[in-house]
Amino acid sequence: MRITVKLIQHDLLEDKKQILLETNALYDGNTLRYREGNDGGSHQVYFGDDMISFERKADVHTQITLYDHKDGESIVDSQYGKMYMQTRLCHAEKCDEYWSVEYQLLANDNVVLHQKLCWELTPVKNI
C-alpha cells in the first residue's frame, strides 16, 4: 500500500525536535520503505513483535536492530570502515497512525545517543 510518511526525530539528550522528512512510502503492515528525495538514501523500517530494525542505504550504510528484552546492535559502514555500537530499546508503539521508537546507542556502557523517532503514517487517497 502507498502511504505518506513524516519522520520526526526527538533528540532526548539535547531536547531538540525536528522533522527529518516527508515523503511517499510503501507499507505492508510490518515494513515501511521510502527514499530521501529523488537521489537520497533508501530506508527500510521493520516493526515486528519482538524486534525492530531500521536500515539506511546511502554513501554511509547504517543498520540498527532493537530487541524487546535484550540489547541489540548498530552497524555503521562507511569509507572509513565499520563501527559497531550496542543498542537498547526504551519504548516502542505501533498503531495505524504512527510508529514510535525510543532507543539508546551505547559506547562502553555510556549513552551516546538517546532519541525518539516517530513515523506518522497517512494513507494516500486515490483520485
mmCIF file with all atom_site columns, C-alpha atoms in Angstrom:
data_model
loop_
_atom_site.group_PDB
_atom_site.id
_atom_site.type_symbol
_atom_site.label_atom_id
_atom_site.label_alt_id
_atom_site.label_comp_id
_atom_site.label_asym_id
_atom_site.label_entity_id
_atom_site.label_seq_id
_atom_site.pdbx_PDB_ins_code
_atom_site.Cartn_x
_atom_site.Cartn_y
_atom_site.Cartn_z
_atom_site.occupancy
_atom_site.B_iso_or_equiv
_atom_site.pdbx_formal_charge
_atom_site.auth_seq_id
_atom_site.auth_comp_id
_atom_site.auth_asym_id
_atom_site.auth_atom_id
_atom_site.pdbx_PDB_model_num
ATOM 1   C CA . MET A 1 1   ? 0.000  0.000  0.000  1.00 0.00 ? 1   MET A CA 1
ATOM 2   C CA . ARG A 1 2   ? 1.236  3.509  -0.808 1.00 0.00 ? 2   ARG A CA 1
ATOM 3   C CA . ILE A 1 3   ? 1.235  5.972  2.057  1.00 0.00 ? 3   ILE A CA 1
ATOM 4   C CA . THR A 1 4   ? 2.751  9.291  3.036  1.00 0.00 ? 4   THR A CA 1
ATOM 5   C CA . VAL A 1 5   ? 5.237  9.214  5.903  1.00 0.00 ? 5   VAL A CA 1
ATOM 6   C CA . LYS A 1 6   ? 6.536  12.060 8.055  1.00 0.00 ? 6   LYS A CA 1
ATOM 7   C CA . LEU A 1 7   ? 9.605  11.186 10.145 1.00 0.00 ? 7   LEU A CA 1
ATOM 8   C CA . ILE A 1 8   ? 10.088 13.226 13.329 1.00 0.00 ? 8   ILE A CA 1
ATOM 9   C CA . GLN A 1 9   ? 13.257 12.934 15.406 1.00 0.00 ? 9   GLN A CA 1
ATOM 10  C CA . HIS A 1 10  ? 13.424 13.995 19.053 1.00 0.00 ? 10  HIS A CA 1
ATOM 11  C CA . ASP A 1 11  ? 16.945 14.082 20.498 1.00 0.00 ? 11  ASP A CA 1
ATOM 12  C CA . LEU A 1 12  ? 16.278 13.384 24.173 1.00 0.00 ? 12  LEU A CA 1
ATOM 13  C CA . LEU A 1 13  ? 19.818 14.268 25.324 1.00 0.00 ? 13  LEU A CA 1
ATOM 14  C CA . GLU A 1 14  ? 19.633 17.794 23.887 1.00 0.00 ? 14  GLU A CA 1
ATOM 15  C CA . ASP A 1 15  ? 15.824 18.115 23.901 1.00 0.00 ? 15  ASP A CA 1
ATOM 16  C CA . LYS A 1 16  ? 15.705 19.051 20.199 1.00 0.00 ? 16  LYS A CA 1
ATOM 17  C CA . LYS A 1 17  ? 12.915 18.008 17.870 1.00 0.00 ? 17  LYS A CA 1
ATOM 18  C CA . GLN A 1 18  ? 12.953 18.183 14.069 1.00 0.00 ? 18  GLN A CA 1
ATOM 19  C CA . ILE A 1 19  ? 11.130 16.834 11.035 1.00 0.00 ? 19  ILE A CA 1
ATOM 20  C CA . LEU A 1 20  ? 13.648 14.771 9.071  1.00 0.00 ? 20  LEU A CA 1
ATOM 21  C CA . LEU A 1 21  ? 11.493 14.132 6.008  1.00 0.00 ? 21  LEU A CA 1
ATOM 22  C CA . GLU A 1 22  ? 8.045  13.911 4.479  1.00 0.00 ? 22  GLU A CA 1
ATOM 23  C CA . THR A 1 23  ? 7.733  11.545 1.529  1.00 0.00 ? 23  THR A CA 1
ATOM 24  C CA . ASN A 1 24  ? 5.768  8.755  -0.103 1.00 0.00 ? 24  ASN A CA 1
ATOM 25  C CA . ALA A 1 25  ? 6.402  5.226  1.121  1.00 0.00 ? 25  ALA A CA 1
ATOM 26  C CA . LEU A 1 26  ? 5.419  1.597  0.619  1.00 0.00 ? 26  LEU A CA 1
ATOM 27  C CA . TYR A 1 27  ? 3.801  -0.022 3.644  1.00 0.00 ? 27  TYR A CA 1
ATOM 28  C CA . ASP A 1 28  ? 2.714  -3.626 4.281  1.00 0.00 ? 28  ASP A CA 1
ATOM 29  C CA . GLY A 1 29  ? 1.781  -3.572 7.974  1.00 0.00 ? 29  GLY A CA 1
ATOM 30  C CA . ASN A 1 30  ? 5.213  -4.549 9.334  1.00 0.00 ? 30  ASN A CA 1
ATOM 31  C CA . THR A 1 31  ? 7.626  -2.964 6.842  1.00 0.00 ? 31  THR A CA 1
ATOM 32  C CA . LEU A 1 32  ? 7.975  0.611  5.659  1.00 0.00 ? 32  LEU A CA 1
ATOM 33  C CA . ARG A 1 33  ? 10.161 1.532  2.647  1.00 0.00 ? 33  ARG A CA 1
ATOM 34  C CA . TYR A 1 34  ? 10.960 5.055  1.431  1.00 0.00 ? 34  TYR A CA 1
ATOM 35  C CA . ARG A 1 35  ? 13.665 7.254  -0.114 1.00 0.00 ? 35  ARG A CA 1
ATOM 36  C CA . GLU A 1 36  ? 15.180 10.583 0.909  1.00 0.00 ? 36  GLU A CA 1
ATOM 37  C CA . GLY A 1 37  ? 14.136 12.689 -2.071 1.00 0.00 ? 37  GLY A CA 1
ATOM 38  C CA . ASN A 1 38  ? 14.970 11.714 -5.656 1.00 0.00 ? 38  ASN A CA 1
ATOM 39  C CA . ASP A 1 39  ? 18.655 10.915 -5.213 1.00 0.00 ? 39  ASP A CA 1
ATOM 40  C CA . GLY A 1 40  ? 18.888 10.304 -1.455 1.00 0.00 ? 40  GLY A CA 1
ATOM 41  C CA . GLY A 1 41  ? 19.370 7.144  0.516  1.00 0.00 ? 41  GLY A CA 1
ATOM 42  C CA . SER A 1 42  ? 16.820 4.364  0.745  1.00 0.00 ? 42  SER A CA 1
ATOM 43  C CA . HIS A 1 43  ? 15.281 3.367  4.076  1.00 0.00 ? 43  HIS A CA 1
ATOM 44  C CA . GLN A 1 44  ? 13.625 0.211  5.312  1.00 0.00 ? 44  GLN A CA 1
ATOM 45  C CA . VAL A 1 45  ? 11.955 0.005  8.719  1.00 0.00 ? 45  VAL A CA 1
ATOM 46  C CA . TYR A 1 46  ? 10.728 -3.334 10.087 1.00 0.00 ? 46  TYR A CA 1
ATOM 47  C CA . PHE A 1 47  ? 8.483  -3.325 13.165 1.00 0.00 ? 47  PHE A CA 1
ATOM 48  C CA . GLY A 1 48  ? 7.928  -6.880 14.392 1.00 0.00 ? 48  GLY A CA 1
ATOM 49  C CA . ASP A 1 49  ? 6.511  -8.333 17.601 1.00 0.00 ? 49  ASP A CA 1
ATOM 50  C CA . ASP A 1 50  ? 9.828  -8.579 19.484 1.00 0.00 ? 50  ASP A CA 1
ATOM 51  C CA . MET A 1 51  ? 12.336 -6.947 17.110 1.00 0.00 ? 51  MET A CA 1
ATOM 52  C CA . ILE A 1 52  ? 12.587 -3.596 15.342 1.00 0.00 ? 52  ILE A CA 1
ATOM 53  C CA . SER A 1 53  ? 15.151 -2.743 12.704 1.00 0.00 ? 53  SER A CA 1
ATOM 54  C CA . PHE A 1 54  ? 15.848 0.226  10.515 1.00 0.00 ? 54  PHE A CA 1
ATOM 55  C CA . GLU A 1 55  ? 18.342 0.463  7.728  1.00 0.00 ? 55  GLU A CA 1
ATOM 56  C CA . ARG A 1 56  ? 19.588 3.352  5.609  1.00 0.00 ? 56  ARG A CA 1
ATOM 57  C CA . LYS A 1 57  ? 21.491 2.625  2.413  1.00 0.00 ? 57  LYS A CA 1
ATOM 58  C CA . ALA A 1 58  ? 23.464 5.580  1.057  1.00 0.00 ? 58  ALA A CA 1
ATOM 59  C CA . ASP A 1 59  ? 27.119 6.639  0.995  1.00 0.00 ? 59  ASP A CA 1
ATOM 60  C CA . VAL A 1 60  ? 27.102 5.547  4.639  1.00 0.00 ? 60  VAL A CA 1
ATOM 61  C CA . HIS A 1 61  ? 25.172 2.328  5.311  1.00 0.00 ? 61  HIS A CA 1
ATOM 62  C CA . THR A 1 62  ? 23.527 2.199  8.738  1.00 0.00 ? 62  THR A CA 1
ATOM 63  C CA . GLN A 1 63  ? 21.649 -0.721 10.280 1.00 0.00 ? 63  GLN A CA 1
ATOM 64  C CA . ILE A 1 64  ? 20.085 -0.611 13.762 1.00 0.00 ? 64  ILE A CA 1
ATOM 65  C CA . THR A 1 65  ? 18.483 -3.626 15.436 1.00 0.00 ? 65  THR A CA 1
ATOM 66  C CA . LEU A 1 66  ? 16.459 -3.328 18.645 1.00 0.00 ? 66  LEU A CA 1
ATOM 67  C CA . TYR A 1 67  ? 15.001 -6.130 20.761 1.00 0.00 ? 67  TYR A CA 1
ATOM 68  C CA . ASP A 1 68  ? 12.347 -6.108 23.493 1.00 0.00 ? 68  ASP A CA 1
ATOM 69  C CA . HIS A 1 69  ? 14.250 -7.971 26.197 1.00 0.00 ? 69  HIS A CA 1
ATOM 70  C CA . LYS A 1 70  ? 17.916 -7.765 25.240 1.00 0.00 ? 70  LYS A CA 1
ATOM 71  C CA . ASP A 1 71  ? 20.396 -5.324 23.785 1.00 0.00 ? 71  ASP A CA 1
ATOM 72  C CA . GLY A 1 72  ? 20.816 -5.071 20.042 1.00 0.00 ? 72  GLY A CA 1
ATOM 73  C CA . GLU A 1 73  ? 23.434 -3.670 17.694 1.00 0.00 ? 73  GLU A CA 1
ATOM 74  C CA . SER A 1 74  ? 24.077 -0.699 15.447 1.00 0.00 ? 74  SER A CA 1
ATOM 75  C CA . ILE A 1 75  ? 26.416 -1.063 12.478 1.00 0.00 ? 75  ILE A CA 1
ATOM 76  C CA . VAL A 1 76  ? 27.671 1.971  10.555 1.00 0.00 ? 76  VAL A CA 1
ATOM 77  C CA . ASP A 1 77  ? 29.611 1.071  7.403  1.00 0.00 ? 77  ASP A CA 1
ATOM 78  C CA . SER A 1 78  ? 31.449 3.949  5.712  1.00 0.00 ? 78  SER A CA 1
ATOM 79  C CA . GLN A 1 79  ? 34.555 4.520  3.626  1.00 0.00 ? 79  GLN A CA 1
ATOM 80  C CA . TYR A 1 80  ? 36.466 4.599  6.934  1.00 0.00 ? 80  TYR A CA 1
ATOM 81  C CA . GLY A 1 81  ? 35.383 1.091  7.951  1.00 0.00 ? 81  GLY A CA 1
ATOM 82  C CA . LYS A 1 82  ? 32.700 -0.415 10.186 1.00 0.00 ? 82  LYS A CA 1
ATOM 83  C CA . MET A 1 83  ? 31.693 0.854  13.600 1.00 0.00 ? 83  MET A CA 1
ATOM 84  C CA . TYR A 1 84  ? 29.647 -1.292 15.987 1.00 0.00 ? 84  TYR A CA 1
ATOM 85  C CA . MET A 1 85  ? 27.640 0.025  18.930 1.00 0.00 ? 85  MET A CA 1
ATOM 86  C CA . GLN A 1 86  ? 25.264 -1.521 21.440 1.00 0.00 ? 86  GLN A CA 1
ATOM 87  C CA . THR A 1 87  ? 21.577 -0.513 21.214 1.00 0.00 ? 87  THR A CA 1
ATOM 88  C CA . ARG A 1 88  ? 18.884 -0.506 23.863 1.00 0.00 ? 88  ARG A CA 1
ATOM 89  C CA . LEU A 1 89  ? 15.145 -0.249 23.197 1.00 0.00 ? 89  LEU A CA 1
ATOM 90  C CA . CYS A 1 90  ? 13.442 2.024  25.753 1.00 0.00 ? 90  CYS A CA 1
ATOM 91  C CA . HIS A 1 91  ? 9.895  2.128  24.401 1.00 0.00 ? 91  HIS A CA 1
ATOM 92  C CA . ALA A 1 92  ? 8.028  1.360  21.190 1.00 0.00 ? 92  ALA A CA 1
ATOM 93  C CA . GLU A 1 93  ? 4.467  1.898  19.962 1.00 0.00 ? 93  GLU A CA 1
ATOM 94  C CA . LYS A 1 94  ? 2.839  0.690  16.786 1.00 0.00 ? 94  LYS A CA 1
ATOM 95  C CA . CYS A 1 95  ? -0.616 1.667  15.552 1.00 0.00 ? 95  CYS A CA 1
ATOM 96  C CA . ASP A 1 96  ? -2.301 2.516  12.236 1.00 0.00 ? 96  ASP A CA 1
ATOM 97  C CA . GLU A 1 97  ? -1.500 6.246  12.502 1.00 0.00 ? 97  GLU A CA 1
ATOM 98  C CA . TYR A 1 98  ? 2.166  6.083  13.610 1.00 0.00 ? 98  TYR A CA 1
ATOM 99  C CA . TRP A 1 99  ? 5.149  4.018  14.662 1.00 0.00 ? 99  TRP A CA 1
ATOM 100 C CA . SER A 1 100 ? 7.260  5.335  17.536 1.00 0.00 ? 100 SER A CA 1
ATOM 101 C CA . VAL A 1 101 ? 10.620 4.047  18.794 1.00 0.00 ? 101 VAL A CA 1
ATOM 102 C CA . GLU A 1 102 ? 12.665 5.416  21.678 1.00 0.00 ? 102 GLU A CA 1
ATOM 103 C CA . TYR A 1 103 ? 16.146 3.931  21.889 1.00 0.00 ? 103 TYR A CA 1
ATOM 104 C CA . GLN A 1 104 ? 19.716 4.498  23.025 1.00 0.00 ? 104 GLN A CA 1
ATOM 105 C CA . LEU A 1 105 ? 23.122 3.900  21.463 1.00 0.00 ? 105 LEU A CA 1
ATOM 106 C CA . LEU A 1 106 ? 25.833 2.924  23.941 1.00 0.00 ? 106 LEU A CA 1
ATOM 107 C CA . ALA A 1 107 ? 29.625 3.006  23.747 1.00 0.00 ? 107 ALA A CA 1
ATOM 108 C CA . ASN A 1 108 ? 31.491 1.388  26.642 1.00 0.00 ? 108 ASN A CA 1
ATOM 109 C CA . ASP A 1 109 ? 28.222 1.371  28.629 1.00 0.00 ? 109 ASP A CA 1
ATOM 110 C CA . ASN A 1 110 ? 27.819 5.155  28.173 1.00 0.00 ? 110 ASN A CA 1
ATOM 111 C CA . VAL A 1 111 ? 24.731 6.546  26.424 1.00 0.00 ? 111 VAL A CA 1
ATOM 112 C CA . VAL A 1 112 ? 25.956 8.489  23.373 1.00 0.00 ? 112 VAL A CA 1
ATOM 113 C CA . LEU A 1 113 ? 22.558 8.872  21.688 1.00 0.00 ? 113 LEU A CA 1
ATOM 114 C CA . HIS A 1 114 ? 19.065 8.809  23.170 1.00 0.00 ? 114 HIS A CA 1
ATOM 115 C CA . GLN A 1 115 ? 16.350 9.596  20.700 1.00 0.00 ? 115 GLN A CA 1
ATOM 116 C CA . LYS A 1 116 ? 12.764 9.010  19.790 1.00 0.00 ? 116 LYS A CA 1
ATOM 117 C CA . LEU A 1 117 ? 11.765 8.520  16.169 1.00 0.00 ? 117 LEU A CA 1
ATOM 118 C CA . CYS A 1 118 ? 8.140  8.820  15.104 1.00 0.00 ? 118 CYS A CA 1
ATOM 119 C CA . TRP A 1 119 ? 6.904  7.829  11.664 1.00 0.00 ? 119 TRP A CA 1
ATOM 120 C CA . GLU A 1 120 ? 3.470  9.411  11.078 1.00 0.00 ? 120 GLU A CA 1
ATOM 121 C CA . LEU A 1 121 ? 1.587  7.281  8.527  1.00 0.00 ? 121 LEU A CA 1
ATOM 122 C CA . THR A 1 122 ? -1.125 8.693  6.248  1.00 0.00 ? 122 THR A CA 1
ATOM 123 C CA . PRO A 1 123 ? -2.820 6.636  3.519  1.00 0.00 ? 123 PRO A CA 1
ATOM 124 C CA . VAL A 1 124 ? -2.613 8.105  0.006  1.00 0.00 ? 124 VAL A CA 1
ATOM 125 C CA . LYS A 1 125 ? -6.104 8.866  -1.249 1.00 0.00 ? 125 LYS A CA 1
ATOM 126 C CA . ASN A 1 126 ? -6.910 7.591  -4.743 1.00 0.00 ? 126 ASN A CA 1
ATOM 127 C CA . ILE A 1 127 ? -8.340 10.201 -7.069 1.00 0.00 ? 127 ILE A CA 1
#
